[in-house]
């Protein structure tokens, strides 16, 4: 992992004690909240590796719940996030897993309400930086550090080109793009990290394209 500046190593302004175990965890939770687009009623967090061993002492548990409540890394409310969630009537459950993860700071979040469910796996790679590695069964690589568009679509010829044409129409520069699919011709997930925040007009036009099922954005 290469860092662009000393601030990437120190990490963001945050509630301590650790950029990896608290700031990174909060960002993983906040990405999940952004994708779910509403406050969940049920939260199940599974910790792996180092997270499983130290999550209580390092505040990973309160940080990840704080992120799911849409608290930023420096929000003082993170310290009491679990209590705040329970006061709201949100069911919170933590699990520790014995499976050996690819990265030691790994968490899997399943959030739900009566309208639906979202499952997300994220890793904290240091300095408050994260990667989202799985979303609802799709493997992906999403940093959470840039605005992003996630497009669920049918795996059909011309779909990627159609999305690219819309982005070009709105002069949106793509920093990273990849496509994951569960099988040939089945559902696929297009992950696009871009250099500027996305207007709703862009999402609306993407949604009208053939074979597009759902379009979601993550703001910077």
Tab-separated table of N, CA, C and O in Angstrom, residues 100-213:
chain	number	residue	atom	x	y	z
A	100	UNK	N	-9.829	-17.468	9.101
A	100	UNK	CA	-8.660	-16.616	8.864
A	100	UNK	C	-8.937	-15.729	7.657
A	100	UNK	O	-9.119	-16.225	6.544
A	101	UNK	N	-8.977	-14.417	7.853
A	101	UNK	CA	-9.318	-13.518	6.740
A	101	UNK	C	-8.102	-13.210	5.874
A	101	UNK	O	-6.949	-13.439	6.272
A	102	UNK	N	-8.360	-12.663	4.703
A	102	UNK	CA	-7.269	-12.225	3.834
A	102	UNK	C	-6.504	-11.086	4.486
A	102	UNK	O	-5.282	-10.990	4.386
A	103	UNK	N	-7.241	-10.189	5.167
A	103	UNK	CA	-6.626	-9.069	5.876
A	103	UNK	C	-7.019	-9.157	7.348
A	103	UNK	O	-8.163	-9.499	7.667
A	104	UNK	N	-6.093	-8.857	8.283
A	104	UNK	CA	-6.404	-9.039	9.705
A	104	UNK	C	-7.492	-8.126	10.250
A	104	UNK	O	-8.142	-8.472	11.235
A	105	UNK	N	-7.687	-6.958	9.643
A	105	UNK	CA	-8.715	-6.025	10.133
A	105	UNK	C	-9.943	-6.108	9.232
A	105	UNK	O	-10.182	-5.246	8.393
A	106	UNK	N	-10.713	-7.158	9.421
A	106	UNK	CA	-11.854	-7.430	8.549
A	106	UNK	C	-13.150	-7.459	9.349
A	106	UNK	O	-13.212	-8.048	10.429
A	107	UNK	N	-14.180	-6.836	8.794
A	107	UNK	CA	-15.509	-6.873	9.407
A	107	UNK	C	-16.555	-7.141	8.331
A	107	UNK	O	-16.443	-6.633	7.213
A	108	UNK	N	-17.538	-7.942	8.691
A	108	UNK	CA	-18.684	-8.169	7.802
A	108	UNK	C	-19.925	-7.616	8.493
A	108	UNK	O	-20.192	-7.939	9.660
A	109	UNK	N	-20.655	-6.784	7.789
A	109	UNK	CA	-21.834	-6.125	8.327
A	109	UNK	C	-23.071	-6.602	7.583
A	109	UNK	O	-23.084	-6.619	6.344
A	110	UNK	N	-24.080	-6.981	8.322
A	110	UNK	CA	-25.396	-7.265	7.733
A	110	UNK	C	-26.392	-6.335	8.418
A	110	UNK	O	-26.583	-6.404	9.639
A	111	UNK	N	-26.987	-5.443	7.634
A	111	UNK	CA	-27.981	-4.521	8.178
A	111	UNK	C	-29.301	-4.742	7.450
A	111	UNK	O	-29.318	-5.091	6.256
A	112	UNK	N	-30.385	-4.519	8.170
A	112	UNK	CA	-31.684	-4.808	7.573
A	112	UNK	C	-32.783	-4.025	8.265
A	112	UNK	O	-32.614	-3.473	9.350
A	113	UNK	N	-33.925	-3.985	7.595
A	113	UNK	CA	-35.177	-3.503	8.169
A	113	UNK	C	-36.285	-4.247	7.462
A	113	UNK	O	-36.027	-5.252	6.780
A	114	UNK	N	-37.511	-3.796	7.604
A	114	UNK	CA	-38.627	-4.511	6.986
A	114	UNK	C	-38.655	-4.365	5.466
A	114	UNK	O	-39.385	-5.086	4.787
A	115	UNK	N	-37.843	-3.445	4.923
A	115	UNK	CA	-37.823	-3.220	3.475
A	115	UNK	C	-36.730	-4.002	2.757
A	115	UNK	O	-36.812	-4.216	1.550
A	116	UNK	N	-35.687	-4.418	3.473
A	116	UNK	CA	-34.623	-5.119	2.784
A	116	UNK	C	-33.410	-5.346	3.657
A	116	UNK	O	-33.407	-5.044	4.855
A	117	UNK	N	-32.351	-5.889	3.021
A	117	UNK	CA	-31.128	-6.254	3.728
A	117	UNK	C	-29.919	-5.922	2.871
A	117	UNK	O	-29.984	-5.968	1.640
A	118	UNK	N	-28.818	-5.586	3.523
A	118	UNK	CA	-27.554	-5.330	2.838
A	118	UNK	C	-26.443	-6.029	3.600
A	118	UNK	O	-26.375	-5.948	4.822
A	119	UNK	N	-25.579	-6.738	2.866
A	119	UNK	CA	-24.424	-7.412	3.454
A	119	UNK	C	-23.162	-6.868	2.812
A	119	UNK	O	-23.055	-6.804	1.583
A	120	UNK	N	-22.209	-6.487	3.646
A	120	UNK	CA	-20.997	-5.825	3.157
A	120	UNK	C	-19.805	-6.291	3.972
A	120	UNK	O	-19.894	-6.438	5.197
A	121	UNK	N	-18.681	-6.538	3.300
A	121	UNK	CA	-17.429	-6.866	3.970
A	121	UNK	C	-16.415	-5.780	3.679
A	121	UNK	O	-16.234	-5.381	2.524
A	122	UNK	N	-15.763	-5.297	4.740
A	122	UNK	CA	-14.771	-4.249	4.567
A	122	UNK	C	-13.515	-4.547	5.357
A	122	UNK	O	-13.551	-5.285	6.349
A	123	UNK	N	-12.395	-3.976	4.917
A	123	UNK	CA	-11.132	-4.110	5.631
A	123	UNK	C	-10.564	-2.719	5.902
A	123	UNK	O	-10.752	-1.797	5.106
A	124	UNK	N	-9.904	-2.588	7.032
A	124	UNK	CA	-9.244	-1.336	7.399
A	124	UNK	C	-7.752	-1.518	7.151
A	124	UNK	O	-7.104	-2.351	7.785
A	125	UNK	N	-7.197	-0.761	6.197
A	125	UNK	CA	-5.844	-1.029	5.707
A	125	UNK	C	-4.796	-0.098	6.304
A	125	UNK	O	-3.635	-0.157	5.931
A	126	UNK	N	-5.203	0.776	7.250
A	126	UNK	CA	-4.248	1.645	7.920
A	126	UNK	C	-4.470	3.106	7.592
A	126	UNK	O	-4.934	3.458	6.504
A	127	UNK	N	-4.160	3.968	8.558
A	127	UNK	CA	-4.299	5.397	8.339
A	127	UNK	C	-5.723	5.853	8.127
A	127	UNK	O	-5.972	6.903	7.543
A	128	UNK	N	-6.686	5.062	8.596
A	128	UNK	CA	-8.094	5.397	8.401
A	128	UNK	C	-8.634	5.012	7.042
A	128	UNK	O	-9.800	5.251	6.749
A	129	UNK	N	-7.801	4.406	6.198
A	129	UNK	CA	-8.241	4.029	4.853
A	129	UNK	C	-8.877	2.642	4.878
A	129	UNK	O	-8.502	1.782	5.694
A	130	UNK	N	-9.812	2.434	3.976
A	130	UNK	CA	-10.546	1.169	3.936
A	130	UNK	C	-10.662	0.664	2.506
A	130	UNK	O	-10.403	1.392	1.548
A	131	UNK	N	-11.054	-0.595	2.398
A	131	UNK	CA	-11.506	-1.155	1.137
A	131	UNK	C	-12.749	-1.984	1.415
A	131	UNK	O	-12.787	-2.731	2.393
A	132	UNK	N	-13.747	-1.828	0.575
A	132	UNK	CA	-14.922	-2.697	0.613
A	132	UNK	C	-14.650	-3.821	-0.372
A	132	UNK	O	-14.370	-3.576	-1.546
A	133	UNK	N	-14.706	-5.056	0.107
A	133	UNK	CA	-14.309	-6.194	-0.718
A	133	UNK	C	-15.471	-7.079	-1.159
A	133	UNK	O	-15.295	-7.925	-2.039
A	134	UNK	N	-16.639	-6.875	-0.550
A	134	UNK	CA	-17.800	-7.697	-0.933
A	134	UNK	C	-19.074	-6.931	-0.638
A	134	UNK	O	-19.187	-6.251	0.388
A	135	UNK	N	-20.025	-7.008	-1.543
A	135	UNK	CA	-21.325	-6.369	-1.358
A	135	UNK	C	-22.405	-7.282	-1.891
A	135	UNK	O	-22.453	-7.582	-3.091
A	136	UNK	N	-23.250	-7.755	-0.989
A	136	UNK	CA	-24.370	-8.627	-1.362
A	136	UNK	C	-23.946	-9.784	-2.260
A	136	UNK	O	-24.615	-10.124	-3.239
A	137	UNK	N	-22.803	-10.381	-1.925
A	137	UNK	CA	-22.336	-11.541	-2.675
A	137	UNK	C	-21.447	-11.228	-3.856
A	137	UNK	O	-20.880	-12.143	-4.459
A	138	UNK	N	-21.299	-9.966	-4.212
A	138	UNK	CA	-20.412	-9.568	-5.297
A	138	UNK	C	-19.046	-9.197	-4.740
A	138	UNK	O	-18.946	-8.424	-3.785
A	139	UNK	N	-17.990	-9.719	-5.337
A	139	UNK	CA	-16.645	-9.286	-4.983
A	139	UNK	C	-16.350	-7.967	-5.683
A	139	UNK	O	-16.684	-7.792	-6.858
A	140	UNK	N	-15.727	-7.037	-4.966
A	140	UNK	CA	-15.408	-5.749	-5.555
A	140	UNK	C	-14.234	-5.139	-4.816
A	140	UNK	O	-13.738	-5.695	-3.822
A	141	UNK	N	-13.790	-3.991	-5.288
A	141	UNK	CA	-12.730	-3.231	-4.612
A	141	UNK	C	-13.143	-1.769	-4.638
A	141	UNK	O	-13.096	-1.114	-5.670
A	142	UNK	N	-13.565	-1.298	-3.479
A	142	UNK	CA	-14.070	0.064	-3.355
A	142	UNK	C	-13.374	0.730	-2.186
A	142	UNK	O	-13.414	0.230	-1.060
A	143	UNK	N	-12.718	1.865	-2.431
A	143	UNK	CA	-11.913	2.490	-1.392
A	143	UNK	C	-12.735	3.253	-0.369
A	143	UNK	O	-12.320	3.397	0.780
A	144	UNK	N	-13.891	3.765	-0.750
A	144	UNK	CA	-14.662	4.599	0.159
A	144	UNK	C	-14.090	5.986	0.339
A	144	UNK	O	-14.620	6.786	1.109
A	145	UNK	N	-13.001	6.305	-0.378
A	145	UNK	CA	-12.351	7.610	-0.247
A	145	UNK	C	-12.697	8.560	-1.384
A	145	UNK	O	-12.226	9.699	-1.396
A	146	UNK	N	-13.486	8.109	-2.338
A	146	UNK	CA	-13.874	8.934	-3.472
A	146	UNK	C	-15.362	8.732	-3.742
A	146	UNK	O	-15.924	7.688	-3.395
A	147	UNK	N	-16.014	9.719	-4.378
A	147	UNK	CA	-17.388	9.480	-4.800
A	147	UNK	C	-17.445	8.259	-5.716
A	147	UNK	O	-16.505	7.992	-6.470
A	148	UNK	N	-18.517	7.510	-5.616
A	148	UNK	CA	-18.618	6.282	-6.406
A	148	UNK	C	-20.051	6.049	-6.845
A	148	UNK	O	-21.000	6.496	-6.197
A	149	UNK	N	-20.179	5.349	-7.955
A	149	UNK	CA	-21.473	4.918	-8.464
A	149	UNK	C	-21.461	3.396	-8.513
A	149	UNK	O	-20.522	2.795	-9.035
A	150	UNK	N	-22.489	2.773	-7.958
A	150	UNK	CA	-22.637	1.326	-8.020
A	150	UNK	C	-23.866	1.011	-8.860
A	150	UNK	O	-24.965	1.510	-8.581
A	151	UNK	N	-23.675	0.214	-9.889
A	151	UNK	CA	-24.742	-0.094	-10.834
A	151	UNK	C	-24.981	-1.602	-10.847
A	151	UNK	O	-24.105	-2.379	-11.248
A	152	UNK	N	-26.140	-2.030	-10.394
A	152	UNK	CA	-26.544	-3.429	-10.518
A	152	UNK	C	-27.255	-3.577	-11.866
A	152	UNK	O	-28.165	-2.804	-12.188
A	153	UNK	N	-26.820	-4.564	-12.646
A	153	UNK	CA	-27.365	-4.682	-13.996
A	153	UNK	C	-27.344	-6.125	-14.465
A	153	UNK	O	-26.664	-6.982	-13.884
A	154	UNK	N	-28.098	-6.389	-15.518
A	154	UNK	CA	-28.025	-7.679	-16.176
A	154	UNK	C	-26.755	-7.725	-17.017
A	154	UNK	O	-26.379	-6.743	-17.654
A	155	UNK	N	-26.085	-8.853	-17.003
A	155	UNK	CA	-24.817	-9.009	-17.718
A	155	UNK	C	-25.100	-9.187	-19.214
A	155	UNK	O	-25.098	-10.298	-19.737
A	156	UNK	N	-25.344	-8.061	-19.886
A	156	UNK	CA	-25.693	-8.065	-21.306
A	156	UNK	C	-24.733	-7.182	-22.107
A	156	UNK	O	-24.219	-6.185	-21.594
A	157	UNK	N	-24.540	-7.552	-23.340
A	157	UNK	CA	-23.663	-6.797	-24.244
A	157	UNK	C	-24.119	-5.337	-24.354
A	157	UNK	O	-25.304	-5.063	-24.494
A	158	UNK	N	-23.172	-4.415	-24.285
A	158	UNK	CA	-23.460	-2.999	-24.483
A	158	UNK	C	-23.802	-2.228	-23.235
A	158	UNK	O	-23.862	-0.991	-23.266
A	159	UNK	N	-24.015	-2.934	-22.107
A	159	UNK	CA	-24.413	-2.231	-20.885
A	159	UNK	C	-23.293	-1.335	-20.358
A	159	UNK	O	-23.530	-0.173	-19.993
A	160	UNK	N	-22.079	-1.849	-20.331
A	160	UNK	CA	-20.949	-1.056	-19.842
A	160	UNK	C	-20.718	0.158	-20.735
A	160	UNK	O	-20.485	1.269	-20.254
A	161	UNK	N	-20.803	-0.051	-22.032
A	161	UNK	CA	-20.619	1.064	-22.969
A	161	UNK	C	-21.679	2.135	-22.761
A	161	UNK	O	-21.392	3.339	-22.841
A	162	UNK	N	-22.905	1.714	-22.511
A	162	UNK	CA	-23.979	2.675	-22.286
A	162	UNK	C	-23.724	3.531	-21.058
A	162	UNK	O	-23.928	4.753	-21.081
A	163	UNK	N	-23.261	2.907	-19.977
A	163	UNK	CA	-22.934	3.650	-18.756
A	163	UNK	C	-21.784	4.617	-19.016
A	163	UNK	O	-21.824	5.787	-18.615
A	164	UNK	N	-20.755	4.152	-19.713
A	164	UNK	CA	-19.600	5.003	-20.013
A	164	UNK	C	-20.007	6.211	-20.845
A	164	UNK	O	-19.498	7.325	-20.642
A	165	UNK	N	-20.930	6.019	-21.779
A	165	UNK	CA	-21.389	7.141	-22.614
A	165	UNK	C	-22.113	8.200	-21.788
A	165	UNK	O	-21.954	9.410	-22.033
A	166	UNK	N	-22.906	7.772	-20.816
A	166	UNK	CA	-23.600	8.737	-19.960
A	166	UNK	C	-22.587	9.524	-19.125
A	166	UNK	O	-22.689	10.753	-18.995
A	167	UNK	N	-21.606	8.849	-18.573
A	167	UNK	CA	-20.588	9.541	-17.779
A	167	UNK	C	-19.809	10.535	-18.630
A	167	UNK	O	-19.493	11.645	-18.185
A	168	UNK	N	-19.514	10.156	-19.859
A	168	UNK	CA	-18.808	11.073	-20.764
A	168	UNK	C	-19.681	12.285	-21.097
A	168	UNK	O	-19.187	13.418	-21.175
A	169	UNK	N	-20.964	12.059	-21.265
A	169	UNK	CA	-21.887	13.156	-21.564
A	169	UNK	C	-21.861	14.219	-20.474
A	169	UNK	O	-21.931	15.425	-20.759
A	170	UNK	N	-21.729	13.788	-19.224
A	170	UNK	CA	-21.719	14.723	-18.099
A	170	UNK	C	-20.301	15.110	-17.674
A	170	UNK	O	-20.100	15.694	-16.620
A	171	UNK	N	-19.312	14.774	-18.501
A	171	UNK	CA	-17.890	15.128	-18.251
A	171	UNK	C	-17.407	14.614	-16.905
A	171	UNK	O	-16.709	15.311	-16.162
A	172	UNK	N	-17.772	13.390	-16.584
A	172	UNK	CA	-17.355	12.766	-15.330
A	172	UNK	C	-16.127	11.905	-15.590
A	172	UNK	O	-16.154	11.005	-16.429
A	173	UNK	N	-15.054	12.190	-14.856
A	173	UNK	CA	-13.808	11.452	-15.031
A	173	UNK	C	-13.782	10.240	-14.103
A	173	UNK	O	-14.021	10.342	-12.910
A	174	UNK	N	-13.475	9.075	-14.675
A	174	UNK	CA	-13.469	7.821	-13.930
A	174	UNK	C	-12.062	7.536	-13.410
A	174	UNK	O	-11.096	7.515	-14.174
A	175	UNK	N	-11.952	7.326	-12.092
A	175	UNK	CA	-10.662	6.993	-11.507
A	175	UNK	C	-10.423	5.498	-11.453
A	175	UNK	O	-9.301	5.022	-11.624
A	176	UNK	N	-11.489	4.736	-11.217
A	176	UNK	CA	-11.373	3.278	-11.143
A	176	UNK	C	-12.732	2.684	-11.486
A	176	UNK	O	-13.772	3.179	-11.057
A	177	UNK	N	-12.699	1.595	-12.260
A	177	UNK	CA	-13.949	0.946	-12.654
A	177	UNK	C	-13.715	-0.552	-12.774
A	177	UNK	O	-12.696	-0.990	-13.310
A	178	UNK	N	-14.648	-1.334	-12.251
A	178	UNK	CA	-14.565	-2.779	-12.419
A	178	UNK	C	-15.967	-3.366	-12.392
A	178	UNK	O	-16.912	-2.735	-11.899
A	179	UNK	N	-16.083	-4.572	-12.934
A	179	UNK	CA	-17.371	-5.253	-13.002
A	179	UNK	C	-17.221	-6.642	-12.389
A	179	UNK	O	-16.271	-7.376	-12.701
A	180	UNK	N	-18.139	-6.978	-11.479
A	180	UNK	CA	-18.182	-8.319	-10.891
A	180	UNK	C	-19.516	-8.951	-11.278
A	180	UNK	O	-20.542	-8.273	-11.333
A	181	UNK	N	-19.482	-10.240	-11.544
A	181	UNK	CA	-20.720	-10.939	-11.880
A	181	UNK	C	-20.725	-12.306	-11.223
A	181	UNK	O	-19.672	-12.898	-10.992
A	182	UNK	N	-21.914	-12.785	-10.917
A	182	UNK	CA	-22.036	-14.081	-10.261
A	182	UNK	C	-21.941	-15.222	-11.261
A	182	UNK	O	-21.511	-16.315	-10.922
A	183	UNK	N	-22.356	-14.957	-12.500
A	183	UNK	CA	-22.232	-15.952	-13.567
A	183	UNK	C	-22.473	-15.255	-14.895
A	183	UNK	O	-23.062	-14.161	-14.943
A	184	UNK	N	-22.041	-15.856	-15.970
A	184	UNK	CA	-22.200	-15.266	-17.294
A	184	UNK	C	-23.680	-15.075	-17.597
A	184	UNK	O	-24.491	-15.998	-17.449
A	185	UNK	N	-24.026	-13.843	-17.993
A	185	UNK	CA	-25.400	-13.556	-18.384
A	185	UNK	C	-26.347	-13.326	-17.222
A	185	UNK	O	-27.540	-13.094	-17.441
A	186	UNK	N	-25.842	-13.369	-15.989
A	186	UNK	CA	-26.688	-13.178	-14.825
A	186	UNK	C	-26.488	-11.763	-14.269
A	186	UNK	O	-26.031	-10.869	-14.957
A	187	UNK	N	-26.825	-11.557	-12.991
A	187	UNK	CA	-26.663	-10.243	-12.388
A	187	UNK	C	-25.180	-9.867	-12.287
A	187	UNK	O	-24.326	-10.721	-12.066
A	188	UNK	N	-24.912	-8.589	-12.453
A	188	UNK	CA	-23.546	-8.076	-12.347
A	188	UNK	C	-23.575	-6.759	-11.569
A	188	UNK	O	-24.609	-6.102	-11.451
A	189	UNK	N	-22.417	-6.396	-11.025
A	189	UNK	CA	-22.275	-5.149	-10.284
A	189	UNK	C	-21.123	-4.354	-10.872
A	189	UNK	O	-19.982	-4.820	-10.904
A	190	UNK	N	-21.422	-3.146	-11.327
A	190	UNK	CA	-20.421	-2.237	-11.861
A	190	UNK	C	-20.059	-1.231	-10.759
A	190	UNK	O	-20.937	-0.572	-10.205
A	191	UNK	N	-18.779	-1.149	-10.424
A	191	UNK	CA	-18.291	-0.224	-9.409
A	191	UNK	C	-17.445	0.840	-10.082
A	191	UNK	O	-16.444	0.524	-10.728
A	192	UNK	N	-17.827	2.111	-9.928
A	192	UNK	CA	-17.150	3.202	-10.630
A	192	UNK	C	-16.787	4.288	-9.629
A	192	UNK	O	-17.664	4.950	-9.067
A	193	UNK	N	-15.504	4.477	-9.371
A	193	UNK	CA	-15.048	5.590	-8.535
A	193	UNK	C	-14.698	6.760	-9.442
A	193	UNK	O	-14.018	6.587	-10.469
A	194	UNK	N	-15.172	7.953	-9.072
A	194	UNK	CA	-15.029	9.125	-9.942
A	194	UNK	C	-14.378	10.267	-9.168
A	194	UNK	O	-14.163	10.180	-7.959
A	195	UNK	N	-14.082	11.346	-9.898
A	195	UNK	CA	-13.322	12.454	-9.324
A	195	UNK	C	-14.178	13.609	-8.823
A	195	UNK	O	-13.641	14.596	-8.337
A	196	UNK	N	-15.489	13.508	-8.971
A	196	UNK	CA	-16.347	14.579	-8.492
A	196	UNK	C	-17.668	13.995	-7.999
A	196	UNK	O	-18.024	12.870	-8.349
A	197	UNK	N	-18.368	14.750	-7.144
A	197	UNK	CA	-19.655	14.289	-6.658
A	197	UNK	C	-20.661	14.201	-7.793
A	197	UNK	O	-20.582	14.946	-8.774
A	198	UNK	N	-21.595	13.309	-7.643
A	198	UNK	CA	-22.519	12.967	-8.719
A	198	UNK	C	-23.877	13.615	-8.489
A	198	UNK	O	-24.477	13.470	-7.413
A	199	UNK	N	-24.385	14.317	-9.494
A	199	UNK	CA	-25.723	14.900	-9.423
A	199	UNK	C	-26.783	13.820	-9.640
A	199	UNK	O	-26.552	12.819	-10.334
A	200	UNK	N	-27.950	14.043	-9.076
A	200	UNK	CA	-29.052	13.095	-9.244
A	200	UNK	C	-29.433	12.929	-10.711
A	200	UNK	O	-29.917	11.871	-11.116
A	201	UNK	N	-29.215	13.965	-11.510
A	201	UNK	CA	-29.529	13.889	-12.936
A	201	UNK	C	-28.752	12.770	-13.622
A	201	UNK	O	-29.272	12.085	-14.504
A	202	UNK	N	-27.514	12.580	-13.196
A	202	UNK	CA	-26.694	11.511	-13.767
A	202	UNK	C	-27.282	10.153	-13.395
A	202	UNK	O	-27.425	9.256	-14.244
A	203	UNK	N	-27.635	9.983	-12.137
A	203	UNK	CA	-28.209	8.720	-11.687
A	203	UNK	C	-29.527	8.426	-12.397
A	203	UNK	O	-29.805	7.280	-12.774
A	204	UNK	N	-30.331	9.467	-12.575
A	204	UNK	CA	-31.617	9.290	-13.249
A	204	UNK	C	-31.419	8.805	-14.678
A	204	UNK	O	-32.135	7.901	-15.149
A	205	UNK	N	-30.434	9.381	-15.386
A	205	UNK	CA	-30.207	8.965	-16.778
A	205	UNK	C	-29.635	7.553	-16.841
A	205	UNK	O	-30.009	6.763	-17.714
A	206	UNK	N	-28.742	7.234	-15.913
A	206	UNK	CA	-28.214	5.872	-15.877
A	206	UNK	C	-29.330	4.857	-15.638
A	206	UNK	O	-29.332	3.765	-16.219
A	207	UNK	N	-30.288	5.227	-14.805
A	207	UNK	CA	-31.380	4.315	-14.461
A	207	UNK	C	-32.280	3.994	-15.639
A	207	UNK	O	-32.972	2.967	-15.638
A	208	UNK	N	-32.297	4.850	-16.650
A	208	UNK	CA	-33.156	4.627	-17.807
A	208	UNK	C	-32.518	3.723	-18.863
A	208	UNK	O	-33.197	3.320	-19.815
A	209	UNK	N	-31.242	3.396	-18.696
A	209	UNK	CA	-30.555	2.574	-19.692
A	209	UNK	C	-31.091	1.142	-19.681
A	209	UNK	O	-31.531	0.640	-18.642
A	210	UNK	N	-31.031	0.454	-20.818
A	210	UNK	CA	-31.441	-0.959	-20.854
A	210	UNK	C	-30.598	-1.809	-19.911
A	210	UNK	O	-29.401	-1.552	-19.728
A	211	UNK	N	-31.218	-2.783	-19.292
A	211	UNK	CA	-30.567	-3.783	-18.441
A	211	UNK	C	-30.106	-3.258	-17.077
A	211	UNK	O	-29.498	-3.995	-16.309
A	212	UNK	N	-30.386	-1.986	-16.785
A	212	UNK	CA	-30.004	-1.436	-15.485
A	212	UNK	C	-31.097	-1.743	-14.465
A	212	UNK	O	-32.278	-1.470	-14.702
A	213	UNK	N	-30.698	-2.292	-13.314
A	213	UNK	CA	-31.653	-2.666	-12.272
A	213	UNK	C	-31.668	-1.651	-11.140
A	213	UNK	O	-32.724	-1.243	-10.675
